[in-house]
Tab-separated table of C-alpha atoms in Angstrom:
chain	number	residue	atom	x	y	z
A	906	UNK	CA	0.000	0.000	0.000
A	907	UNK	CA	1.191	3.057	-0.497
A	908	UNK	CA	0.050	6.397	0.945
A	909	UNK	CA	1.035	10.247	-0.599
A	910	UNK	CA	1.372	12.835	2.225
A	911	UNK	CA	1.840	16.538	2.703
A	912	UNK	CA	1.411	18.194	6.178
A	913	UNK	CA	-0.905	15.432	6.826
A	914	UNK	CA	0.311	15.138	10.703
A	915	UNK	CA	-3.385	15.453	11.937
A	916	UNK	CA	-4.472	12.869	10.312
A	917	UNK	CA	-1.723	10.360	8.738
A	918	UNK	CA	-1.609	8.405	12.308
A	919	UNK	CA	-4.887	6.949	12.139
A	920	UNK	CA	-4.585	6.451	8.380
A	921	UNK	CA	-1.631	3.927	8.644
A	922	UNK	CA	-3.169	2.385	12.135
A	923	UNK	CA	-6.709	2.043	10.060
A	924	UNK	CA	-5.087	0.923	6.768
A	925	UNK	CA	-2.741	-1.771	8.324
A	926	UNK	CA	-6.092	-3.562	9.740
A	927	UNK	CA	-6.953	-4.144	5.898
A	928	UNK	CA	-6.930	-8.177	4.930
A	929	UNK	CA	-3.492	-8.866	2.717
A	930	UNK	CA	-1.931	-5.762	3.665
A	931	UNK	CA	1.548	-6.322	4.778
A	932	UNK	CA	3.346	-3.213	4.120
A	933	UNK	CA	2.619	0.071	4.270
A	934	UNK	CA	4.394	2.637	2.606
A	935	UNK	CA	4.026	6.832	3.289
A	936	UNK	CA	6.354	8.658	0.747
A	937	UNK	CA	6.390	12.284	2.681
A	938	UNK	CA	6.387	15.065	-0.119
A	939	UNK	CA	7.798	17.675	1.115
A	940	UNK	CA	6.072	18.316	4.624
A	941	UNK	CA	7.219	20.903	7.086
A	942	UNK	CA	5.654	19.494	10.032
A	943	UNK	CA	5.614	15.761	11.999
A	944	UNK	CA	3.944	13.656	9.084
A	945	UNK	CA	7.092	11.340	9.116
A	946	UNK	CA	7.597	11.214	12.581
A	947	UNK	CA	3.719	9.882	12.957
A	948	UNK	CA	3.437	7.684	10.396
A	949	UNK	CA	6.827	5.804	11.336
A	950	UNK	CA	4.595	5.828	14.952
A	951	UNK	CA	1.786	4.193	13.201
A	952	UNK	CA	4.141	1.410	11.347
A	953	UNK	CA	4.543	2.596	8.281
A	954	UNK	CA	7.491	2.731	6.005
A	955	UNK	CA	8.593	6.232	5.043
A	956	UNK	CA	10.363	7.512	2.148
A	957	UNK	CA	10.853	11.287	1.371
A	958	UNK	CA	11.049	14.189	-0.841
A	959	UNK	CA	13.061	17.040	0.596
A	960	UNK	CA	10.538	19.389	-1.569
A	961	UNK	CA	7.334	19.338	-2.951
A	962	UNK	CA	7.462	17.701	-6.252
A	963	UNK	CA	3.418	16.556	-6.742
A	964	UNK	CA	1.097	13.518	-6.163
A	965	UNK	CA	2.756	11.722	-9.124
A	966	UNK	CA	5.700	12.078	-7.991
A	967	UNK	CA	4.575	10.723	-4.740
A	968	UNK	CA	2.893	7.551	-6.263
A	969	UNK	CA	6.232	6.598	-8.381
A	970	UNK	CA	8.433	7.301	-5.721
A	971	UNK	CA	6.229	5.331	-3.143
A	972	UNK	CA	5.566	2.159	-6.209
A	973	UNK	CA	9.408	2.023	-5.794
A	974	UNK	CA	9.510	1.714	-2.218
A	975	UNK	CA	7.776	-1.454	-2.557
A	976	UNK	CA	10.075	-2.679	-4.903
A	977	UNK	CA	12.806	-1.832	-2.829
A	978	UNK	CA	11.145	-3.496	-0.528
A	979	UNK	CA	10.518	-6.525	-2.103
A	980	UNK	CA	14.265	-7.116	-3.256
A	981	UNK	CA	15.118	-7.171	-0.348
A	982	UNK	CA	12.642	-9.185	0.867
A	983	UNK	CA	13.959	-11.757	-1.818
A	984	UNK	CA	17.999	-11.612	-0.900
A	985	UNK	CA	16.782	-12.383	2.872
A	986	UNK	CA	15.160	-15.641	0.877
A	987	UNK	CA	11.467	-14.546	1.465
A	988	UNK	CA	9.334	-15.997	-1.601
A	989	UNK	CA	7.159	-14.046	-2.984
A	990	UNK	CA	5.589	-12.222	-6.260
A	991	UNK	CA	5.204	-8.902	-6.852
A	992	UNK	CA	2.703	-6.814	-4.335
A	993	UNK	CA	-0.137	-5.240	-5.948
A	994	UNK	CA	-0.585	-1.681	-5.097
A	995	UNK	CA	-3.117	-0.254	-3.293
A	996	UNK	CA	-2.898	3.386	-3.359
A	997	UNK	CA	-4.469	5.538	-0.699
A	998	UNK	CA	-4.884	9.313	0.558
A	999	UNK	CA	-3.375	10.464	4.018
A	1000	UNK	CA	-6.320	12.240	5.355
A	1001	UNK	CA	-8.728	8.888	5.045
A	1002	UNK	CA	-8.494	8.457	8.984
A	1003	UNK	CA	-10.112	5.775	10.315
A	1004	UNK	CA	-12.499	5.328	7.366
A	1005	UNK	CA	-9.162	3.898	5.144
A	1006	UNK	CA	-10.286	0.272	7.098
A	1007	UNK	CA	-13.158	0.257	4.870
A	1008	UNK	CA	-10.643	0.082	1.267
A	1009	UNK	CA	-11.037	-3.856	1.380
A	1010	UNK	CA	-13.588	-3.788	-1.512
A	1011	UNK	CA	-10.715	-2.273	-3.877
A	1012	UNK	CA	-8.052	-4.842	-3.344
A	1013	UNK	CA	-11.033	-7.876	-4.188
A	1014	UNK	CA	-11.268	-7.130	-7.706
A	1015	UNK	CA	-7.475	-7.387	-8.430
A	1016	UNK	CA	-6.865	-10.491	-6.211
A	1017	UNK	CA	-10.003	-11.993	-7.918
A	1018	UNK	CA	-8.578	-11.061	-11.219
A	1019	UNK	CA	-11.702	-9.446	-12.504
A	1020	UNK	CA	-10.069	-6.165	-13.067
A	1021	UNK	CA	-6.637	-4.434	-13.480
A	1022	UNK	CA	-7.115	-1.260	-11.500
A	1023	UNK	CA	-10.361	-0.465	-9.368
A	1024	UNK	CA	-11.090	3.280	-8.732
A	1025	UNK	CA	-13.123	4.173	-5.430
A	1026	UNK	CA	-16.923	5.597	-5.568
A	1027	UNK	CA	-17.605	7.550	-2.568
A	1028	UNK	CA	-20.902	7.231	-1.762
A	1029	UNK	CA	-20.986	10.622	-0.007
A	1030	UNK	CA	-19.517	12.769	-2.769
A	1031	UNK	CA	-22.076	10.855	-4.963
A	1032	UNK	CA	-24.619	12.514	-3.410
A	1033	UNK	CA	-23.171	15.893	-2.164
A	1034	UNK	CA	-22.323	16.593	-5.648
A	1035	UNK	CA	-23.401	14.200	-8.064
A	1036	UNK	CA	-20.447	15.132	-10.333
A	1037	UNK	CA	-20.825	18.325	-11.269
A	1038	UNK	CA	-17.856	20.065	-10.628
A	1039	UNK	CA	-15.756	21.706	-13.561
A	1040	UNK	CA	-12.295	20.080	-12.960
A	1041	UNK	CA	-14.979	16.582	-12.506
A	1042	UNK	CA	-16.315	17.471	-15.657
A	1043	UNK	CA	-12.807	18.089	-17.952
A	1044	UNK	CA	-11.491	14.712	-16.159
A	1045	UNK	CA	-14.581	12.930	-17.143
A	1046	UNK	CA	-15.007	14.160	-20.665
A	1047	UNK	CA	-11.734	13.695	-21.744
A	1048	UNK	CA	-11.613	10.022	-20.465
A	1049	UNK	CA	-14.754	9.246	-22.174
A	1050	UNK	CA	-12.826	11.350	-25.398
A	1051	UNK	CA	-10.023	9.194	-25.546
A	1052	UNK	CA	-10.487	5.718	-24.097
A	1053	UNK	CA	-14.922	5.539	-24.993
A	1054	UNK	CA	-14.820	4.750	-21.244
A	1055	UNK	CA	-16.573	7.414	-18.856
A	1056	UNK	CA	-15.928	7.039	-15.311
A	1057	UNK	CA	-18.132	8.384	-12.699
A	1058	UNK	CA	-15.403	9.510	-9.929
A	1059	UNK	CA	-12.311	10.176	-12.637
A	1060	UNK	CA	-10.371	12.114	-9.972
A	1061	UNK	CA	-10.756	9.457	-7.084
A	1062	UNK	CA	-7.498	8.327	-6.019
A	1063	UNK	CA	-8.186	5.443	-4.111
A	1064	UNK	CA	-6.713	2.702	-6.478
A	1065	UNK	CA	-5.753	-0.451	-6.505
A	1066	UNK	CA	-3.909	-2.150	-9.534
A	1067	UNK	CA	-1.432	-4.834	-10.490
A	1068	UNK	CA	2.111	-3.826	-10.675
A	1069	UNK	CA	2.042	-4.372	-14.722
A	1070	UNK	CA	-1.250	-1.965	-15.170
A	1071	UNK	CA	0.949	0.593	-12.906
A	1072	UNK	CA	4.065	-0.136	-14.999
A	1073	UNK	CA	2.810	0.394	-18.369
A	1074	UNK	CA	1.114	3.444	-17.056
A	1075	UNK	CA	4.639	5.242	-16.322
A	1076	UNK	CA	5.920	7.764	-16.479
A	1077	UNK	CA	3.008	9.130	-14.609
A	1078	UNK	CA	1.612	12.550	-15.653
A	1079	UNK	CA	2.343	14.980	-12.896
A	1080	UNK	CA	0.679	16.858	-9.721
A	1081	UNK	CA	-3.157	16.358	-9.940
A	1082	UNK	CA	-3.643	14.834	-13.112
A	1083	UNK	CA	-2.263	11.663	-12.477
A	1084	UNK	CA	-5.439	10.044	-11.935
A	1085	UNK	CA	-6.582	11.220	-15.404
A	1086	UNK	CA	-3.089	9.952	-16.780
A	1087	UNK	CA	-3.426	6.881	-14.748
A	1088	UNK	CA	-6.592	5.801	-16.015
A	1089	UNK	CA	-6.070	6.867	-19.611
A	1090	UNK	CA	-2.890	4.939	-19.724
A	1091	UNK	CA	-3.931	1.968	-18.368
A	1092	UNK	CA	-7.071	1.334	-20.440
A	1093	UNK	CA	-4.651	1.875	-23.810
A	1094	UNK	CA	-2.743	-0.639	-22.541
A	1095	UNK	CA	-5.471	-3.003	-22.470
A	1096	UNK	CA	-6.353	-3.187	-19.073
A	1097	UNK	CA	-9.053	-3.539	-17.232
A	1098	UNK	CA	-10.867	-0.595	-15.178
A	1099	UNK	CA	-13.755	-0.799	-13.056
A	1100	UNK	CA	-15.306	1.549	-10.267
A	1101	UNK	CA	-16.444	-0.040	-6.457
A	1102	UNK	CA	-18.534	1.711	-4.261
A	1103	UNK	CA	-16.141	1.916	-1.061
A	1104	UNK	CA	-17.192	3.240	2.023
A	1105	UNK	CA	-14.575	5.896	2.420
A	1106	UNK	CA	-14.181	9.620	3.318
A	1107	UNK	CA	-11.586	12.536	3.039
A	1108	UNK	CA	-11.457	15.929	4.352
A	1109	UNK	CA	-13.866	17.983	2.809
A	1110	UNK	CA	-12.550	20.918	0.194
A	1111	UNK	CA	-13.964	24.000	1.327
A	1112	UNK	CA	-14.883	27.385	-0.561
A	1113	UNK	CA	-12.861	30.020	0.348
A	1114	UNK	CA	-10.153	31.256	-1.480
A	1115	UNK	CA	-7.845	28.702	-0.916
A	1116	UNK	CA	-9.939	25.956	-1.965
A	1117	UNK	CA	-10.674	27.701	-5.310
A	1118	UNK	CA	-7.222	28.077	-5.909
A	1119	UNK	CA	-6.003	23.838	-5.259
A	1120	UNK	CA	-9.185	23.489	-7.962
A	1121	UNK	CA	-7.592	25.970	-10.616
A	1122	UNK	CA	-4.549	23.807	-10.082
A	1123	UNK	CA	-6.193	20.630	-10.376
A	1124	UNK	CA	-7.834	22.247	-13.380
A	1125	UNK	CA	-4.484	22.910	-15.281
A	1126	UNK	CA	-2.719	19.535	-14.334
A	1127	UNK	CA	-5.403	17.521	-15.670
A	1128	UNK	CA	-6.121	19.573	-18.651
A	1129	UNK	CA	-2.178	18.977	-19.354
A	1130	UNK	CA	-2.773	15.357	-18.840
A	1131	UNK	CA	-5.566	15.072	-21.203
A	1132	UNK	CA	-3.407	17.395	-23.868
A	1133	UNK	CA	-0.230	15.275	-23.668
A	1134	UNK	CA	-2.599	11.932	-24.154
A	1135	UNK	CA	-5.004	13.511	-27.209
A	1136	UNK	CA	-1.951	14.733	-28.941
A	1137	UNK	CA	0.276	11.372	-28.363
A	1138	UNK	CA	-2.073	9.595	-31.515
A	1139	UNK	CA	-1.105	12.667	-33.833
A	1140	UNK	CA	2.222	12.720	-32.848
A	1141	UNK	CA	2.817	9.259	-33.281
A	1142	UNK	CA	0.826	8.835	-36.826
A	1143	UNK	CA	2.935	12.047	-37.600
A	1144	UNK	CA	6.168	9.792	-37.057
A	1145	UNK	CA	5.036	7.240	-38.538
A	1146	UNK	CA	4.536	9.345	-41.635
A	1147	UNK	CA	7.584	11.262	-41.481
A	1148	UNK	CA	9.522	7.154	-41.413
A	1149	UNK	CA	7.568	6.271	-44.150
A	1150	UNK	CA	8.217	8.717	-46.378
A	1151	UNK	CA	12.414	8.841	-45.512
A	1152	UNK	CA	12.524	5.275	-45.609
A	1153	UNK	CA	10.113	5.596	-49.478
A	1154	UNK	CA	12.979	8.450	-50.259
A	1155	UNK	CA	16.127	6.092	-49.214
A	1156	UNK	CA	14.855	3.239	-51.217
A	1157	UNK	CA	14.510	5.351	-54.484
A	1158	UNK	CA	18.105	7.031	-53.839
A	1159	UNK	CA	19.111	3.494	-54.051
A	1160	UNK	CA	17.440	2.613	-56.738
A	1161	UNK	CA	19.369	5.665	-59.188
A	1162	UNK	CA	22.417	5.240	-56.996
A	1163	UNK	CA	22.491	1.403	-58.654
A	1164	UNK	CA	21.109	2.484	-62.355
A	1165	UNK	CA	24.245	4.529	-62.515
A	1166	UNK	CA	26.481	2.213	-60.863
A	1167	UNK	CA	25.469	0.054	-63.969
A	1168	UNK	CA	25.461	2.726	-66.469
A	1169	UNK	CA	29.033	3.406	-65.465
A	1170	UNK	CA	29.793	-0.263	-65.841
């Protein structure tokens, strides 16, 4: 498992306590991004592993950095002669609290192998907002744009996926639209995606001026996201043009370079 964190000391405690409770879950990992007050310290407390960024560097950062704390993990897991295959990864936010004991429905999915990735419904938002907001919206649309797939809750990031969905999903698109990335990426690849009603909660965004501005944020990194993954296509069909058409030119330079090779004859 693997939890992001920034100045989450109020509430990344009972996270890791609640999380570790989960069936399966024998590691937790807490990759501090850049936190200025006792988030480490605590979560170390609760019995988590921690690794850290010594600045900010975004959620996606977070996730790769924390998906390669397991794997460090896991090697050495394997020179110590544990057996083993590859964990799956459950990913989960630091201000869950006690409600991240509830995540179980996630992780059955992927053990079952009826899915690649889950992504968490929250029951709650479902009803407080029913989807409507405008970085909701842009996340949504452009999902359903590129992949045909339209998820309800695109920017949920409570996920749980096999370590070869997550792989072929990297690099991950940075800050706040790696959930967009994430779930473009993986369903290109062939995966599988569904979306579980989970019994979870997070702190509430407010309204105030603050809160307006982390949604103007989120609003730019997942636009990016989306741009980077509508443009790939073009760019790649672009190539592929561009390869054709040296590799048509090459051929016919050949071609004279050998009629006057034998004219010269």
């Amino acid at each position: 498992m693997v939890i992001a964190a920034k100045n989450e000391a109020d509430r990344i405690g009972t996270t890791v306590t609640a999380a570790r409770t989960l069936p399966g879950v024998d590691l937790v990992v807490v990759v501090d991004d850049g936190s200025s007050d006792r988030t480490t310290d605590l979560a170390l407390e609760a019995g988590a592993r921690v690794f850290g960024h010594s600045r900010n560097r975004g959620k996606g950062a977070a996730m790769e950095t924390g998906a390669e704390g397991v794997r460090l993990v896991e090697e050495r897991e394997a020179a110590e002669g544990a057996p083993g295959v590859p964990r799956h990864l459950l990913f989960l936010d630091a201000d869950l609290g006690a409600t991240a004991k509830n995540a179980a429905p996630l992780v059955e999915p992927v053990l079952e192998g009826a899915a690649d990735m889950t992504i968490a419904l929250f029951p709650a938002t479902r009803m407080r907002l029913g989807g409507h907001g405008f970085v909701v919206r842009l996340a949504r649309e452009g999902v359903r744009r590129t992949t045909g797939w339209e998820p309800e809750q695109p920017l949920n990031g409570q996920r749980c996926l096999t370590r070869a969905a997550f792989d072929a999903a990297r690099p991950l698109a940075p800050g706040f639209g790696v959930e967009t990335g994430l779930t473009i990426d993986v369903l290109h690849g062939g995966f599988r995606v569904v979306e579980v009603e989970v019994p979870l909660e997070h702190r509430a965004t407010g309204t105030d001026v603050r809160a307006q501005l982390h949604r103007a944020h989120q609003f730019v990194d997942v636009a990016r996201a989306l741009a980077a993954r509508e443009l790939r296509p073009t760019l790649h069909r672009t190539w592929q043009g561009v390869t054709e058409r040296t590799r048509g030119t090459g051929r016919e330079l050949s071609r004279k370079l050998g009629h006057i090779a034998r004219k010269n004859r």
